[in-house]
CSV table of C-alpha atoms in Angstrom, one decimal:
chain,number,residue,atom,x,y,z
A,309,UNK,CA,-44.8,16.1,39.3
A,310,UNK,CA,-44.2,19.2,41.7
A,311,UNK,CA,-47.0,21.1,40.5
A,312,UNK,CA,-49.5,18.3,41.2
A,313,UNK,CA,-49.3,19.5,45.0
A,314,UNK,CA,-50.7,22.5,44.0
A,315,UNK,CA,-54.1,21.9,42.7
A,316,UNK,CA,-57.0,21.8,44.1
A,317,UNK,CA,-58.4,18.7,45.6
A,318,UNK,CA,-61.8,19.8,44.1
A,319,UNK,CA,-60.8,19.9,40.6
A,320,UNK,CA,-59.0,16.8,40.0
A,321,UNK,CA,-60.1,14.5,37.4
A,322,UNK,CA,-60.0,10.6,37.2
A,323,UNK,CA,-62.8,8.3,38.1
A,324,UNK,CA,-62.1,6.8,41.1
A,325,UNK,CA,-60.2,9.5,43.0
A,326,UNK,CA,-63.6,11.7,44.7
A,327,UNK,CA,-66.8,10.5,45.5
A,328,UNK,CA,-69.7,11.2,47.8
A,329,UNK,CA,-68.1,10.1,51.2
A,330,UNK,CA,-64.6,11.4,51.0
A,331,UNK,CA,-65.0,15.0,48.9
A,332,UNK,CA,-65.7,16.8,51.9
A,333,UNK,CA,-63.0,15.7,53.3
A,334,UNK,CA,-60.6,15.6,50.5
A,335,UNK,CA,-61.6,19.2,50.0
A,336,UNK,CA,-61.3,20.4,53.5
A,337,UNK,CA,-57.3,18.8,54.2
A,338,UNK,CA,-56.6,20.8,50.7
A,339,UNK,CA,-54.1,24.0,51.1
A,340,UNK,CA,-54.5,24.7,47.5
A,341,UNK,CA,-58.3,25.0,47.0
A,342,UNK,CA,-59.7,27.6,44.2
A,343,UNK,CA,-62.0,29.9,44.5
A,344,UNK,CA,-65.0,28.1,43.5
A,345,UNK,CA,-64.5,25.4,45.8
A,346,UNK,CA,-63.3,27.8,48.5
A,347,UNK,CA,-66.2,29.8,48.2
A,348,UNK,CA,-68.5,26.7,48.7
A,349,UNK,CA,-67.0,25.2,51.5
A,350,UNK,CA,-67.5,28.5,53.2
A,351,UNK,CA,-71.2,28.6,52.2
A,352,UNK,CA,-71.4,25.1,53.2
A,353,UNK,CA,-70.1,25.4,56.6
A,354,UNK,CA,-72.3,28.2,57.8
A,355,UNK,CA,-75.3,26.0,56.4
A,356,UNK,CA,-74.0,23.0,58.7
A,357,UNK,CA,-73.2,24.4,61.2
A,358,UNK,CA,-76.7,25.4,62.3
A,359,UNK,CA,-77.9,22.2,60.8
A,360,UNK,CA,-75.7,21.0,64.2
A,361,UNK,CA,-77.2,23.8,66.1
A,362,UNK,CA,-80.7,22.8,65.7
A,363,UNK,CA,-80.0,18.6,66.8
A,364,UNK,CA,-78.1,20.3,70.0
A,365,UNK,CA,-81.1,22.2,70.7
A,366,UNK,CA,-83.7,18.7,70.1
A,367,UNK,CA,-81.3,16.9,71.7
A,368,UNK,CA,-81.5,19.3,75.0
A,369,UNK,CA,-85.0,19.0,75.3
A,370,UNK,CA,-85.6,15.6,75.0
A,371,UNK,CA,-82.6,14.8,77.1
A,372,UNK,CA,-83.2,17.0,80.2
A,373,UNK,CA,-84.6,15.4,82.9
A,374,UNK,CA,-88.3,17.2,83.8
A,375,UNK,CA,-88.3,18.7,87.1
A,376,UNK,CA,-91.3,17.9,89.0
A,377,UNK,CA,-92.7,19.8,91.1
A,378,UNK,CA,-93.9,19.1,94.6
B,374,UNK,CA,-67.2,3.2,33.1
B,375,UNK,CA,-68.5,3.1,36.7
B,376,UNK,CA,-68.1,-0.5,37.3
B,377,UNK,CA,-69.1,-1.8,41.2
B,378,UNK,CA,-69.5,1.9,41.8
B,379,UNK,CA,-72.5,2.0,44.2
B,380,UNK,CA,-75.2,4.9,43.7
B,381,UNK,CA,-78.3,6.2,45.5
B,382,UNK,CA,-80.9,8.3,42.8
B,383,UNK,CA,-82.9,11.1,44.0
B,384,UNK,CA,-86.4,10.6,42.9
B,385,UNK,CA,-85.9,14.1,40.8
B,386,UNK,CA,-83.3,12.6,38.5
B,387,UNK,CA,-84.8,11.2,35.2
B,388,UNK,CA,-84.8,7.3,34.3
B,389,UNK,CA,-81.7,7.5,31.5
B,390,UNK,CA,-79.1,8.2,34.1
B,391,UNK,CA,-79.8,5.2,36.6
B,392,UNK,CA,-80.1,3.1,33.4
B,393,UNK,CA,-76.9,4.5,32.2
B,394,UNK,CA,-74.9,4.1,35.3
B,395,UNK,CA,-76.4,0.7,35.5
B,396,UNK,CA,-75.0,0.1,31.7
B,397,UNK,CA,-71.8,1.2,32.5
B,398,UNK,CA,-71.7,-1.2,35.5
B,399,UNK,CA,-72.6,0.7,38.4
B,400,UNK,CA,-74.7,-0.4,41.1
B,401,UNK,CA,-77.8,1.4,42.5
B,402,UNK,CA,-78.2,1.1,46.4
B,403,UNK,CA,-80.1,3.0,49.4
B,404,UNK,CA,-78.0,6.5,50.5
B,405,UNK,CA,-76.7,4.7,53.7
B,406,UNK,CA,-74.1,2.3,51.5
B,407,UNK,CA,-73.8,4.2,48.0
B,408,UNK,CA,-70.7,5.5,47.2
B,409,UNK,CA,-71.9,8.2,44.7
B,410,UNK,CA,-75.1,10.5,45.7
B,411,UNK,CA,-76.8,12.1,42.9
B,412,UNK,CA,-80.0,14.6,42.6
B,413,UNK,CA,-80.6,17.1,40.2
B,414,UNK,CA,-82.9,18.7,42.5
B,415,UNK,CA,-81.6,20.5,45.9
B,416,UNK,CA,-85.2,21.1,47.0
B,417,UNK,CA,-87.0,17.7,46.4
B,418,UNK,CA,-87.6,16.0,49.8
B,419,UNK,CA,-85.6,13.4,49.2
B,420,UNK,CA,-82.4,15.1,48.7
B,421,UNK,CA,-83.3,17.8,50.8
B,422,UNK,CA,-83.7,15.0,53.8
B,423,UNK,CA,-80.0,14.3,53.2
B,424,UNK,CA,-78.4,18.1,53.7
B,425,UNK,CA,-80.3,17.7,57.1
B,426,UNK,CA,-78.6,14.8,57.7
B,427,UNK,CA,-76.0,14.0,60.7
B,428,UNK,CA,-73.7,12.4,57.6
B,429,UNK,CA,-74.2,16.0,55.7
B,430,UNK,CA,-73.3,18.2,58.3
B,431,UNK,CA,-70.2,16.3,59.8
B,432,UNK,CA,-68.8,16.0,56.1
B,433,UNK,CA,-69.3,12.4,55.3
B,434,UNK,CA,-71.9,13.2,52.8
B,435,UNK,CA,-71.8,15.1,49.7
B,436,UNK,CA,-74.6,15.5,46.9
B,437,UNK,CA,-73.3,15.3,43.1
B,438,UNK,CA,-75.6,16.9,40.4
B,439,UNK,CA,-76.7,13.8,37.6
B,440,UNK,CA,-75.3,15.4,35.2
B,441,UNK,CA,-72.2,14.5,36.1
B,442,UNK,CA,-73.2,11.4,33.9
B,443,UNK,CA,-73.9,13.0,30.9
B,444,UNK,CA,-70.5,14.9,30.9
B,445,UNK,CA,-68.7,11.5,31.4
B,446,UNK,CA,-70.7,10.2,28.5
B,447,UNK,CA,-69.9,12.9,26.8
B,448,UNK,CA,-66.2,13.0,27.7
B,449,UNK,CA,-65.3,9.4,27.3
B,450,UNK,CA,-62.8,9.3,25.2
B,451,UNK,CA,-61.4,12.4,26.1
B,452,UNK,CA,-60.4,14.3,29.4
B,453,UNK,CA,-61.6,12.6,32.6
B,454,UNK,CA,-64.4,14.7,34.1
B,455,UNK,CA,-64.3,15.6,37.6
B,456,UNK,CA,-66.9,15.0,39.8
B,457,UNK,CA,-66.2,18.0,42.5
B,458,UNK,CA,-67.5,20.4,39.5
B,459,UNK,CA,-70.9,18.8,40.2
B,460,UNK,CA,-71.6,19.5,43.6
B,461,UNK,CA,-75.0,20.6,44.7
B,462,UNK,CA,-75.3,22.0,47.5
B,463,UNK,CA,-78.5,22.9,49.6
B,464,UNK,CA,-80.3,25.9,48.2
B,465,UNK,CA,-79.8,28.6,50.4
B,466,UNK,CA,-75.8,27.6,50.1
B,467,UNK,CA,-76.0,27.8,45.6
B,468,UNK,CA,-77.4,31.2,45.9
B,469,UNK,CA,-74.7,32.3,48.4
B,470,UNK,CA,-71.9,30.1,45.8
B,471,UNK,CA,-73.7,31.8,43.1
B,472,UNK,CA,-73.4,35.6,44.1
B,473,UNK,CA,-69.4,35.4,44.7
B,474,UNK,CA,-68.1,33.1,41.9
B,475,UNK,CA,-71.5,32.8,39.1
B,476,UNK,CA,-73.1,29.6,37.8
B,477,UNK,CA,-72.6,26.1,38.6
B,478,UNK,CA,-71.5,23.9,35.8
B,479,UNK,CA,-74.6,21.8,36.1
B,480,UNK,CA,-76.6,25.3,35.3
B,481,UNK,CA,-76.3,25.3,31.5
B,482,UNK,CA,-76.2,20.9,31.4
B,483,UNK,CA,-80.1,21.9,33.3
B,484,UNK,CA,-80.8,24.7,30.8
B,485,UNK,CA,-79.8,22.5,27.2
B,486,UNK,CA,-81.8,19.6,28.4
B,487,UNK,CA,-85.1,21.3,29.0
């Protein structure tokens, strides 16, 4: 079936196909996403992304070395 | 329905739908192993432990809303249901989802149950 290329990984039905470890991923590697799921992979990327910012930051300070002073 | 699916239940979803998923053959696990994350509650501390998550922000980890459930059990003899209509998403990101494209599915399942 050619147009089954052109849906959206988000959308598709059937019980085993998506679950909580692979959507993200499934989603992401899909050309053909709609709107909806589009629009909340957006959202969901600026909310991780300073998810990530905020370990590099705790990481830096407990991973610098303290200078002591003589 | 969900047989040797693992899930992991957020303390904010109610009783039925871990019995139900347990009914249907599923299996309920910690969030580390399960297979199928649900919460119907973005801002309890348990879920909202998850979106700060290492496995949440480098896309290994998605949360599902519960009532997922309730529209397979509704659905079962019909139409498969798909479970990427029932993502919840951390707070701040639903109102953002919300102001370009409207409600969530899971809204009006939230709204006819209370």
């Amino acid at each position: 079936n050619k147009y089954k290329n052109f849906r959206c990984s988000g959308c598709v039905t059937g019980v085993r196909a998506l679950n909580s470890r692979n959507f993200s991923q499934i989603l992401r590697s899909c050309q053909y996403k709609c709107e909806r799921h589009m629009v909340l992979l957006e959202a969901e990327d600026r909310y991780k992304k300073n998810i990530l910012k905020t370990y590099v930051i705790r990481q830096r300070i407990t991973l610098t070395p303290v200078k002591k002073s003589f | 329905m969900f047989k040797d699916r693992k899930a992991w239940f957020s303390q904010s979803v109610p009783r039925r739908f871990c019995d139900m998923w347990m009914s249907e053959g599923g299996i309920i696990t910690d969030w580390t192993t399960a297979d199928y994350i649900f919460s119907k509650d973005a801002s309890h501390p348990d879920t909202h432990r998850l979106y700060e998550s290492l496995d949440y922000s480098k896309n290994r980890l998605t949360v599902f809303h519960a009532s997922y459930l309730s529209a397979c059990e509704k659905n079962r003899n019909k139409v498969a249901v798909s479970v990427g209509h029932f993502v919840l998403p951390p707070s701040s990101v639903q109102k953002e989802v919300k102001a370009a494209v409207g409600s969530f599915i899971w809204e009006k399942e939230d709204n006819q149950s209370t």
